[in-house]
CSV table of C-alpha atoms in Angstrom, one decimal:
chain,number,residue,atom,x,y,z
A,51,MET,CA,-46.5,198.6,-119.5
A,52,LYS,CA,-46.4,196.0,-116.1
A,53,TYR,CA,-44.6,192.8,-117.7
A,54,LYS,CA,-47.2,189.5,-116.3
A,55,ASP,CA,-45.9,186.3,-116.1
A,56,TYR,CA,-48.9,184.0,-117.9
A,57,TYR,CA,-46.5,180.6,-117.2
A,58,GLU,CA,-46.5,181.6,-113.2
A,59,ILE,CA,-50.0,183.1,-113.7
A,60,LEU,CA,-51.5,179.1,-114.9
A,61,GLY,CA,-49.0,177.6,-112.1
A,62,VAL,CA,-47.4,175.6,-115.1
A,63,GLY,CA,-43.4,175.2,-116.0
A,64,ARG,CA,-42.4,176.9,-119.1
A,65,LYS,CA,-42.1,173.6,-120.6
A,66,ALA,CA,-45.9,172.4,-120.5
A,67,THR,CA,-47.2,170.8,-123.1
A,68,THR,CA,-50.4,172.2,-124.5
A,69,ASP,CA,-52.6,169.6,-122.8
A,70,GLU,CA,-51.4,170.9,-119.7
A,71,ILE,CA,-52.0,174.7,-120.0
A,72,LYS,CA,-55.1,173.7,-120.4
A,73,LYS,CA,-55.7,171.6,-118.0
A,74,ALA,CA,-54.8,174.6,-115.4
A,75,TYR,CA,-56.5,176.8,-117.1
A,76,ARG,CA,-59.6,174.7,-116.9
A,77,LYS,CA,-58.9,174.2,-112.8
A,78,LEU,CA,-58.3,178.0,-112.2
A,79,ALA,CA,-61.2,179.6,-114.4
A,80,ARG,CA,-62.9,177.0,-112.3
A,81,ARG,CA,-61.8,178.1,-108.9
A,82,TYR,CA,-61.9,181.8,-109.9
A,83,HIS,CA,-65.9,182.4,-111.5
A,84,PRO,CA,-67.1,184.9,-110.6
A,85,ASP,CA,-70.0,183.0,-110.7
A,86,VAL,CA,-69.0,180.7,-107.6
A,87,SER,CA,-65.4,182.6,-106.2
A,88,LYS,CA,-66.0,183.8,-103.0
A,89,ASP,CA,-62.3,185.9,-103.5
A,90,PRO,CA,-62.9,189.5,-103.4
A,91,GLN,CA,-60.2,189.5,-106.7
A,92,GLY,CA,-61.6,186.4,-108.4
A,93,GLU,CA,-63.3,188.3,-111.2
A,94,ALA,CA,-59.5,190.2,-111.4
A,95,LYS,CA,-58.0,187.1,-111.5
A,96,PHE,CA,-60.1,184.6,-113.9
A,97,LYS,CA,-59.1,187.9,-116.6
A,98,ASP,CA,-55.4,187.6,-115.9
A,99,ILE,CA,-56.1,183.5,-116.0
A,100,ALA,CA,-58.1,183.9,-119.1
A,101,GLU,CA,-55.5,186.4,-120.5
A,102,ALA,CA,-52.5,183.7,-120.0
A,103,TYR,CA,-54.2,180.8,-121.1
A,104,ALA,CA,-55.7,183.4,-124.8
A,105,THR,CA,-51.7,183.6,-125.0
A,106,LEU,CA,-50.3,180.1,-124.3
A,107,ARG,CA,-52.7,178.0,-126.2
A,108,ASN,CA,-51.8,179.1,-129.4
A,109,PRO,CA,-48.3,178.0,-130.3
A,110,GLU,CA,-47.8,181.0,-132.5
A,111,SER,CA,-48.6,183.9,-129.7
A,112,ARG,CA,-46.3,181.8,-127.5
A,113,GLN,CA,-43.5,181.9,-129.1
A,114,GLU,CA,-43.3,186.0,-129.5
A,115,TYR,CA,-44.3,186.1,-125.6
A,116,ASP,CA,-41.0,183.6,-124.7
A,117,ASN,CA,-39.2,185.7,-127.2
A,118,LEU,CA,-39.9,188.5,-125.0
A,119,GLY,CA,-37.8,187.1,-122.4
A,120,ARG,CA,-37.9,186.4,-119.1
A,121,HIS,CA,-38.8,189.7,-116.8
A,122,ALA,CA,-40.7,189.5,-112.9
A,123,ALA,CA,-44.2,190.1,-112.6
A,124,GLY,CA,-45.3,194.1,-112.9
A,125,GLN,CA,-42.0,195.4,-113.9
A,126,ASP,CA,-42.4,198.1,-116.3
A,127,PHE,CA,-41.1,196.8,-120.2
A,128,SER,CA,-41.8,197.8,-123.2
A,129,PRO,CA,-42.6,194.9,-125.9
A,130,PRO,CA,-41.6,195.7,-129.3
A,131,PRO,CA,-44.5,197.3,-131.8
A,132,GLU,CA,-44.7,193.9,-134.2
A,133,TRP,CA,-46.4,192.7,-130.3
A,134,ARG,CA,-48.5,195.6,-129.3
A,135,GLN,CA,-49.9,195.6,-132.8
A,136,ARG,CA,-50.7,192.2,-133.4
A,137,TYR,CA,-51.9,190.7,-129.3
A,138,GLY,CA,-51.8,194.8,-127.1
A,139,GLY,CA,-54.1,196.1,-129.6
A,140,GLY,CA,-52.4,199.4,-130.3
A,141,THR,CA,-52.2,200.1,-126.8
A,142,GLU,CA,-50.3,199.1,-123.4
A,143,THR,CA,-52.6,196.9,-121.7
A,144,PHE,CA,-54.8,193.4,-122.5
A,145,ASP,CA,-58.1,194.8,-121.5
A,146,ASP,CA,-59.9,194.9,-124.6
A,147,ILE,CA,-59.2,191.2,-124.9
A,148,ASP,CA,-63.0,190.0,-125.0
A,149,LEU,CA,-63.2,186.4,-123.0
A,150,ALA,CA,-66.7,185.0,-123.8
A,151,ASP,CA,-64.5,183.9,-126.9
A,152,ILE,CA,-61.8,183.0,-125.5
A,153,LEU,CA,-64.0,180.4,-124.1
A,154,ASN,CA,-65.6,180.2,-126.4
A,155,ALA,CA,-63.1,178.9,-128.7
A,156,PHE,CA,-62.1,175.3,-126.2
A,157,ARG,CA,-66.0,175.4,-124.2
A,158,GLY,CA,-68.2,175.1,-126.8
A,159,GLY,CA,-70.2,177.7,-126.6
A,160,ARG,CA,-71.5,181.1,-125.8
A,161,GLN,CA,-75.2,181.5,-124.6
A,162,THR,CA,-77.0,184.4,-123.2
A,163,ARG,CA,-79.0,185.2,-120.0
A,164,GLY,CA,-81.6,187.8,-120.6
A,165,ASN,CA,-79.0,191.4,-119.5
A,166,GLY,CA,-77.6,190.3,-122.6
A,167,HIS,CA,-74.0,189.0,-120.8
A,168,ALA,CA,-72.3,186.0,-121.6
A,169,TYR,CA,-72.5,183.0,-119.6
A,170,PHE,CA,-70.4,179.4,-120.2
A,171,ALA,CA,-71.5,176.2,-119.7
A,172,GLN,CA,-69.1,174.6,-117.3
A,173,ALA,CA,-69.0,170.9,-116.4
A,174,GLY,CA,-67.5,169.9,-113.0
A,175,GLU,CA,-65.0,168.2,-111.9
A,176,ASP,CA,-64.3,164.8,-110.9
A,177,TYR,CA,-64.0,163.8,-107.9
A,178,SER,CA,-62.3,160.6,-106.7
A,179,VAL,CA,-62.0,159.3,-103.3
A,180,THR,CA,-60.7,155.2,-101.9
A,181,ILE,CA,-62.9,152.9,-100.7
A,182,PRO,CA,-61.1,150.2,-98.4
A,183,VAL,CA,-63.3,147.0,-98.8
A,184,THR,CA,-61.9,143.6,-98.0
A,185,LEU,CA,-60.9,140.1,-99.9
A,186,GLU,CA,-64.5,138.5,-98.9
A,187,ASP,CA,-65.9,141.2,-100.9
A,188,VAL,CA,-63.6,141.4,-103.7
A,189,TYR,CA,-64.1,137.6,-103.9
A,190,HIS,CA,-67.6,137.0,-103.6
A,191,GLY,CA,-68.9,140.3,-104.4
A,192,GLY,CA,-70.9,143.3,-102.2
A,193,GLU,CA,-72.3,146.3,-101.6
A,194,THR,CA,-70.9,148.6,-99.2
A,195,GLU,CA,-71.8,152.1,-97.7
A,196,VAL,CA,-69.6,155.3,-98.6
A,197,ALA,CA,-70.7,158.3,-96.6
A,198,LEU,CA,-69.1,161.6,-98.1
A,199,GLU,CA,-69.3,165.4,-98.1
A,200,LEU,CA,-69.5,166.7,-102.5
A,201,LEU,CA,-69.7,170.0,-102.8
A,202,GLU,CA,-73.0,171.5,-104.8
A,203,ILE,CA,-74.4,174.8,-105.7
A,204,GLY,CA,-77.4,176.0,-103.3
A,205,LEU,CA,-80.4,178.1,-104.3
A,206,ASN,CA,-77.8,181.5,-104.1
A,207,GLY,CA,-75.4,180.4,-106.3
A,208,LEU,CA,-72.5,179.6,-103.6
A,209,PRO,CA,-71.0,176.2,-103.6
A,210,HIS,CA,-71.4,174.4,-100.1
A,211,ARG,CA,-71.1,171.2,-98.7
A,212,VAL,CA,-73.2,168.4,-97.8
A,213,PRO,CA,-73.2,164.9,-96.5
A,214,ARG,CA,-73.9,162.6,-98.3
A,215,THR,CA,-74.2,158.7,-98.2
A,216,PHE,CA,-74.4,156.0,-101.3
A,217,ARG,CA,-74.2,152.1,-101.5
A,218,VAL,CA,-71.7,151.0,-104.0
A,219,THR,CA,-72.1,147.5,-105.1
A,220,ILE,CA,-68.8,145.8,-105.2
A,221,PRO,CA,-68.0,143.9,-108.5
A,222,LYS,CA,-67.2,139.9,-108.3
A,223,GLY,CA,-63.1,140.2,-109.4
A,224,ALA,CA,-62.9,144.0,-108.2
A,225,THR,CA,-59.6,144.3,-108.5
A,226,GLU,CA,-56.7,147.4,-106.1
A,227,GLY,CA,-56.8,150.5,-107.4
A,228,GLN,CA,-60.5,149.7,-110.1
A,229,ARG,CA,-62.4,152.7,-110.2
A,230,LEU,CA,-65.9,152.4,-110.0
A,231,ARG,CA,-67.8,155.5,-111.9
A,232,LEU,CA,-71.0,157.2,-110.5
A,233,ALA,CA,-71.9,159.2,-113.1
A,234,GLY,CA,-73.3,162.6,-112.5
A,235,LEU,CA,-72.6,162.6,-108.8
A,236,GLY,CA,-69.2,164.5,-108.9
A,237,GLY,CA,-68.6,168.7,-108.9
A,238,PRO,CA,-71.6,170.4,-110.0
A,239,GLY,CA,-71.8,172.4,-113.6
A,240,THR,CA,-72.5,175.8,-113.7
A,241,ASP,CA,-75.0,178.0,-115.9
A,242,GLY,CA,-76.1,174.5,-117.3
A,243,GLY,CA,-73.1,172.9,-117.5
A,244,LYS,CA,-73.5,168.3,-116.6
A,245,PRO,CA,-72.2,167.6,-113.3
A,246,GLY,CA,-68.6,165.1,-112.9
A,247,ASP,CA,-68.8,162.0,-112.0
A,248,LEU,CA,-67.2,160.4,-108.8
A,249,TYR,CA,-65.2,157.6,-109.0
A,250,MET,CA,-64.4,155.5,-105.8
A,251,VAL,CA,-61.3,153.4,-105.8
A,252,LEU,CA,-60.6,150.4,-104.6
A,253,THR,CA,-58.2,149.1,-102.1
A,254,ILE,CA,-58.2,146.0,-99.9
A,255,LEU,CA,-57.5,146.0,-96.9
A,256,PRO,CA,-54.4,143.6,-95.3
A,257,HIS,CA,-56.2,139.7,-94.1
A,258,PRO,CA,-54.9,138.3,-91.3
A,259,LEU,CA,-54.5,135.1,-93.6
A,260,TYR,CA,-54.2,135.6,-96.6
A,261,ARG,CA,-51.4,137.4,-99.2
A,262,ILE,CA,-52.4,138.3,-102.5
A,263,SER,CA,-50.9,138.2,-105.2
A,264,GLY,CA,-52.6,139.1,-109.1
A,265,ASN,CA,-55.8,136.2,-109.0
A,266,ASP,CA,-53.6,134.2,-106.5
A,267,LEU,CA,-53.7,134.5,-103.1
A,268,TYR,CA,-50.9,132.5,-100.6
A,269,PHE,CA,-51.2,131.3,-96.8
A,270,ASN,CA,-49.3,129.9,-94.4
A,271,LEU,CA,-50.3,125.8,-93.7
A,272,MET,CA,-49.1,124.6,-90.3
A,273,LEU,CA,-47.4,121.0,-90.3
A,274,ALA,CA,-46.7,119.2,-87.3
A,275,PRO,CA,-42.6,117.2,-88.2
A,276,TRP,CA,-44.4,113.5,-88.0
A,277,GLU,CA,-47.5,115.1,-91.0
A,278,ALA,CA,-44.6,116.7,-92.9
A,279,VAL,CA,-42.7,113.6,-92.4
A,280,LEU,CA,-45.1,110.4,-92.7
A,281,GLY,CA,-48.0,112.9,-94.6
A,282,ALA,CA,-51.4,113.1,-93.4
A,283,THR,CA,-54.6,115.0,-95.2
A,284,VAL,CA,-55.7,118.6,-93.7
A,285,GLN,CA,-57.9,121.0,-93.4
A,286,VAL,CA,-57.3,124.0,-94.8
A,287,PRO,CA,-59.3,127.3,-95.4
A,288,THR,CA,-60.8,128.7,-98.3
A,289,LEU,CA,-62.6,132.3,-99.2
A,290,ALA,CA,-65.1,129.5,-100.7
A,291,GLY,CA,-65.4,127.2,-97.1
A,292,LYS,CA,-62.8,124.2,-96.0
A,293,VAL,CA,-61.1,121.7,-97.9
A,294,GLU,CA,-59.0,118.9,-97.2
A,295,LEU,CA,-55.6,119.0,-98.6
A,296,SER,CA,-53.0,115.8,-98.8
A,297,VAL,CA,-49.8,116.5,-97.9
A,298,LYS,CA,-47.7,114.2,-99.0
A,299,PRO,CA,-44.7,112.2,-97.3
A,300,GLY,CA,-41.9,114.2,-97.1
A,301,THR,CA,-43.0,117.4,-98.3
A,302,ALA,CA,-40.5,120.6,-96.6
A,303,ALA,CA,-41.0,123.5,-95.4
A,304,GLY,CA,-41.5,126.1,-97.7
A,305,GLN,CA,-43.4,124.2,-100.7
A,306,GLN,CA,-45.6,125.6,-102.0
A,307,LEU,CA,-49.2,123.0,-102.0
A,308,ARG,CA,-51.8,123.9,-104.9
A,309,LEU,CA,-55.1,123.7,-104.7
A,310,ALA,CA,-57.0,125.1,-108.1
A,311,LYS,CA,-59.4,127.8,-108.8
A,312,ARG,CA,-59.3,128.8,-105.4
A,313,GLY,CA,-57.9,132.1,-105.9
A,314,LEU,CA,-59.5,135.3,-106.5
A,315,HIS,CA,-61.9,135.8,-109.8
A,316,GLY,CA,-60.0,137.9,-113.0
A,317,ALA,CA,-61.8,141.2,-114.4
A,318,ARG,CA,-61.4,139.1,-118.1
A,319,GLY,CA,-62.4,136.0,-116.4
A,320,GLY,CA,-60.7,133.0,-115.0
A,321,ILE,CA,-59.7,131.9,-111.4
A,322,GLY,CA,-56.1,132.0,-110.0
A,323,ASP,CA,-55.2,129.6,-107.3
A,324,LEU,CA,-54.6,129.7,-103.8
A,325,TYR,CA,-51.0,127.9,-102.1
A,326,ALA,CA,-50.5,126.6,-99.0
A,327,VAL,CA,-46.8,127.7,-98.4
A,328,VAL,CA,-45.3,124.7,-95.3
A,329,HIS,CA,-44.1,125.4,-92.0
A,330,ILE,CA,-43.2,122.8,-89.9
A,331,ALA,CA,-44.4,123.9,-86.4
A,332,VAL,CA,-42.1,122.7,-83.2
A,333,PRO,CA,-43.5,121.1,-79.7
A,334,THR,CA,-41.9,123.8,-77.1
A,335,ALA,CA,-43.3,121.7,-74.6
A,336,VAL,CA,-43.2,117.4,-74.8
A,337,GLY,CA,-44.5,115.1,-72.1
A,338,PRO,CA,-42.6,112.4,-70.6
A,339,ARG,CA,-43.9,110.0,-72.9
A,340,GLU,CA,-42.9,112.0,-75.9
A,341,ARG,CA,-39.5,113.0,-74.8
A,342,ASP,CA,-39.3,108.9,-75.0
A,343,LEU,CA,-40.5,108.0,-78.0
A,344,TYR,CA,-37.9,111.8,-79.7
A,345,GLN,CA,-35.2,109.8,-77.7
A,346,GLN,CA,-35.8,106.5,-79.6
A,347,LEU,CA,-36.2,108.6,-83.4
A,348,SER,CA,-32.6,110.0,-82.5
A,349,ALA,CA,-31.4,106.7,-81.5
A,350,VAL,CA,-32.2,104.9,-85.0
A,351,SER,CA,-32.6,107.8,-87.3
A,352,ALA,CA,-29.7,108.8,-90.0
A,353,PHE,CA,-31.0,111.9,-90.6
A,354,ASN,CA,-29.0,114.9,-90.5
A,355,PRO,CA,-29.9,118.2,-91.2
A,356,ARG,CA,-26.8,119.8,-91.7
A,357,THR,CA,-25.3,117.7,-94.4
A,358,HIS,CA,-28.7,117.0,-95.8
A,359,PRO,CA,-28.8,118.9,-99.1
A,360,SER,CA,-30.9,121.9,-98.2
A,361,LYS,CA,-30.9,125.8,-99.2
A,362,ARG,CA,-31.1,126.9,-95.6
A,363,MET,CA,-27.1,125.2,-95.1
A,364,GLN,CA,-26.2,127.9,-98.3
């Protein structure tokens, strides 16, 4: 008989788990199911796939298959008599395998058409698409429109893609990578099987002002030298609108000024904080009067940043 590499047929490694084997089988069975496949060899491939699964899904038969050793696919070889008797039905092929029984073992039942042929309700695949959302959408909640092409089964029983548009609700407190489920909008089922689900995976677009860390937000707060030295009250932006922030005298560059509960809403409740990261902005051009004042300050000030304790010198 001809050797068939069941692992190669299913596209899995020889150390694959039972779940990995089942997953590979389901994927290939959908692709080469005679009702949907356009491949001229689809039916033969479907049979080989089912034959491989029938052997590898059972630990005992898988072990006995592994004991046959490894051979090149299609190579002539003679299995032990025990293998022929138990799995070959006394023949040199697996043509007598009942695919209906194989599928029935894990699909949950066989139905019969009017012509007496067995068929199986097969659930559709779940689809997953990534949709970009803004930080404002995540903070306030909102809706976004998503245009996709989804697979459907036509009246002729063949799959084809059709354009669909959905309005997706973005929940307040949504997070990066969160999945929103649209039940029944995934791949179509076959033979009465229920359709799969469509999952929208959220990715938050970069924001021109804020940086995200969990539920907290950070932004750069630019201060003039005199604001940092003397202190000031400045207006700063938040996602809920502008607020006033008190800057204490002697505020140094790199300090983080916390605005409590001005960050993002958490999926399980609670609100993050907003942090203003201080940067000192130095004027690049000054007028005569300003220059004179800076010179006066230089003359009277004892401050030396190169001797003052500072991480900048480390």
